[in-house]
Amino acid sequence: MRLLRSTDLALRVLMRLAVADENPETTPTTREVAAAMEVPYTHAAKVVAELQHLGLLAARRGRGGGLALTEQGRTASVGGLVRAFEGDGDVVDCEGATPCPLNSACRLRGALRRAQEAFFVSLDPITITDIVREPTGPLLLGISGRPE
């Protein structure tokens, strides 16, 4: 299974914010997150807005502003986050512009749907805090600090 770029970025943003909590001087802005992760600012801003909507991060504007992980963000399930960003659509598009002729009797779609759910279930017990434990957290903080 391949994750959407927005899902990958959401996970990396939350990981970065989880380690920023340990050092408030490194609280990044959306622009800094976009630059550090080498993604367009507009893409990062959309992901940050969705994470804020989900209650996983707080954004403060102006001088001294930046992004901060919420308590809900620290304990968020990676599986839940991936579901929220990926949606619950099918792995394959059986009913697109050219519907599959096997659609009415296909077993593949059901098998792929079960595999997708197994993927999500395997991520459910893992939290954002879990994925930034040593050695990941200190390394992440070291490579994404606030620019001078």
CSV table of C-alpha atoms in Angstrom, one decimal:
chain,number,residue,atom,x,y,z
A,1,MET,CA,0.0,0.0,0.0
A,2,ARG,CA,1.3,3.5,-0.8
A,3,LEU,CA,0.4,6.4,1.3
A,4,LEU,CA,-0.7,9.8,-0.1
A,5,ARG,CA,1.9,12.5,0.1
A,6,SER,CA,-0.4,14.4,2.5
A,7,THR,CA,-0.6,11.4,4.9
A,8,ASP,CA,3.2,11.1,4.9
A,9,LEU,CA,3.6,14.8,5.5
A,10,ALA,CA,1.0,14.8,8.3
A,11,LEU,CA,2.9,12.0,10.1
A,12,ARG,CA,6.2,13.8,9.7
A,13,VAL,CA,4.7,17.1,10.9
A,14,LEU,CA,3.3,15.4,14.1
A,15,MET,CA,6.6,13.7,14.7
A,16,ARG,CA,8.5,17.0,14.4
A,17,LEU,CA,6.1,18.7,16.8
A,18,ALA,CA,6.3,15.8,19.3
A,19,VAL,CA,10.1,16.4,19.6
A,20,ALA,CA,9.6,20.2,19.6
A,21,ASP,CA,7.6,19.9,22.8
A,22,GLU,CA,10.8,18.9,24.6
A,23,ASN,CA,12.5,22.2,23.5
A,24,PRO,CA,10.0,25.1,23.2
A,25,GLU,CA,12.6,27.3,21.5
A,26,THR,CA,12.4,25.0,18.4
A,27,THR,CA,8.6,25.3,17.9
A,28,PRO,CA,8.4,25.6,14.1
A,29,THR,CA,6.1,27.6,11.9
A,30,THR,CA,4.3,26.1,8.9
A,31,ARG,CA,6.8,27.8,6.6
A,32,GLU,CA,9.7,26.3,8.5
A,33,VAL,CA,8.1,22.9,8.4
A,34,ALA,CA,7.6,23.2,4.6
A,35,ALA,CA,11.2,24.3,4.1
A,36,ALA,CA,12.7,21.5,6.3
A,37,MET,CA,10.6,18.8,4.6
A,38,GLU,CA,11.2,20.3,1.2
A,39,VAL,CA,7.5,20.5,0.2
A,40,PRO,CA,5.6,23.5,-1.1
A,41,TYR,CA,4.3,25.8,1.6
A,42,THR,CA,0.7,25.5,0.2
A,43,HIS,CA,0.8,21.7,0.6
A,44,ALA,CA,2.2,22.0,4.2
A,45,ALA,CA,-0.5,24.6,5.0
A,46,LYS,CA,-3.3,22.3,3.9
A,47,VAL,CA,-1.9,19.5,5.9
A,48,VAL,CA,-1.5,21.7,9.0
A,49,ALA,CA,-5.0,23.0,8.6
A,50,GLU,CA,-6.4,19.4,8.5
A,51,LEU,CA,-4.3,18.4,11.5
A,52,GLN,CA,-5.6,21.5,13.4
A,53,HIS,CA,-9.2,20.6,12.3
A,54,LEU,CA,-8.7,17.1,13.7
A,55,GLY,CA,-7.5,18.7,17.0
A,56,LEU,CA,-4.0,17.2,16.8
A,57,LEU,CA,-2.1,20.5,16.7
A,58,ALA,CA,-2.6,24.1,17.6
A,59,ALA,CA,-1.3,27.0,15.5
A,60,ARG,CA,-0.5,30.4,16.9
A,61,ARG,CA,0.0,33.4,14.6
A,62,GLY,CA,2.3,36.4,14.9
A,63,ARG,CA,5.5,36.9,16.8
A,64,GLY,CA,6.3,34.0,19.0
A,65,GLY,CA,3.7,31.9,17.1
A,66,GLY,CA,4.2,28.5,15.6
A,67,LEU,CA,2.8,25.0,15.7
A,68,ALA,CA,2.4,22.9,18.8
A,69,LEU,CA,1.2,19.4,19.3
A,70,THR,CA,-2.0,19.1,21.5
A,71,GLU,CA,-2.4,16.4,24.1
A,72,GLN,CA,-4.7,14.6,21.7
A,73,GLY,CA,-2.0,14.8,19.1
A,74,ARG,CA,0.5,13.1,21.4
A,75,THR,CA,-1.7,10.2,22.0
A,76,ALA,CA,-3.2,10.0,18.5
A,77,SER,CA,-3.3,6.6,16.9
A,78,VAL,CA,-1.2,6.4,13.8
A,79,GLY,CA,-3.8,4.1,12.3
A,80,GLY,CA,-6.5,6.6,13.0
A,81,LEU,CA,-4.5,9.4,11.5
A,82,VAL,CA,-3.7,7.3,8.4
A,83,ARG,CA,-7.5,6.5,8.0
A,84,ALA,CA,-8.4,10.2,8.4
A,85,PHE,CA,-6.0,11.2,5.6
A,86,GLU,CA,-6.4,8.2,3.3
A,87,GLY,CA,-10.2,7.9,3.6
A,88,ASP,CA,-12.1,4.7,3.4
A,89,GLY,CA,-12.1,4.3,-0.3
A,90,ASP,CA,-11.2,1.1,-2.1
A,91,VAL,CA,-7.6,0.2,-3.0
A,92,VAL,CA,-8.7,-0.3,-6.6
A,93,ASP,CA,-11.3,1.7,-8.5
A,94,CYS,CA,-13.7,-1.0,-9.8
A,95,GLU,CA,-16.4,1.5,-10.8
A,96,GLY,CA,-14.4,4.3,-12.5
A,97,ALA,CA,-14.8,5.6,-16.0
A,98,THR,CA,-14.5,2.1,-17.4
A,99,PRO,CA,-16.2,-0.2,-14.8
A,100,CYS,CA,-14.5,-3.6,-14.3
A,101,PRO,CA,-16.5,-6.4,-16.1
A,102,LEU,CA,-15.9,-8.6,-13.0
A,103,ASN,CA,-17.5,-6.1,-10.7
A,104,SER,CA,-20.6,-8.2,-9.8
A,105,ALA,CA,-18.6,-11.4,-9.0
A,106,CYS,CA,-15.2,-10.2,-8.0
A,107,ARG,CA,-13.4,-11.5,-4.9
A,108,LEU,CA,-10.4,-9.3,-5.4
A,109,ARG,CA,-11.9,-6.1,-4.1
A,110,GLY,CA,-13.0,-7.7,-0.9
A,111,ALA,CA,-9.6,-9.3,-0.3
A,112,LEU,CA,-7.9,-5.9,-0.9
A,113,ARG,CA,-10.3,-4.1,1.4
A,114,ARG,CA,-9.5,-6.7,4.2
A,115,ALA,CA,-5.8,-6.2,3.6
A,116,GLN,CA,-6.2,-2.5,3.8
A,117,GLU,CA,-8.1,-2.7,7.1
A,118,ALA,CA,-5.4,-5.1,8.4
A,119,PHE,CA,-2.8,-2.5,7.6
A,120,PHE,CA,-4.8,0.2,9.5
A,121,VAL,CA,-5.4,-2.2,12.4
A,122,SER,CA,-1.6,-2.9,12.7
A,123,LEU,CA,-1.1,0.9,13.1
A,124,ASP,CA,-3.9,1.5,15.6
A,125,PRO,CA,-2.0,0.7,18.8
A,126,ILE,CA,1.0,2.9,17.8
A,127,THR,CA,0.9,6.6,18.9
A,128,ILE,CA,2.8,9.6,17.8
A,129,THR,CA,4.7,9.5,21.1
A,130,ASP,CA,5.7,5.9,20.3
A,131,ILE,CA,7.2,6.8,16.9
A,132,VAL,CA,9.5,9.5,18.3
A,133,ARG,CA,11.1,7.6,21.1
A,134,GLU,CA,14.9,7.3,20.9
A,135,PRO,CA,16.7,7.1,18.6
A,136,THR,CA,14.2,8.8,16.3
A,137,GLY,CA,13.3,11.9,18.4
A,138,PRO,CA,16.7,13.3,19.1
A,139,LEU,CA,17.8,12.7,15.5
A,140,LEU,CA,14.7,14.4,14.1
A,141,LEU,CA,15.2,17.4,16.4
A,142,GLY,CA,18.8,17.6,15.3
A,143,ILE,CA,18.0,17.8,11.6
A,144,SER,CA,15.0,20.1,11.7
A,145,GLY,CA,15.8,22.9,14.2
A,146,ARG,CA,14.9,26.5,13.7
A,147,PRO,CA,17.1,28.2,11.1
A,148,GLU,CA,19.4,30.9,12.4
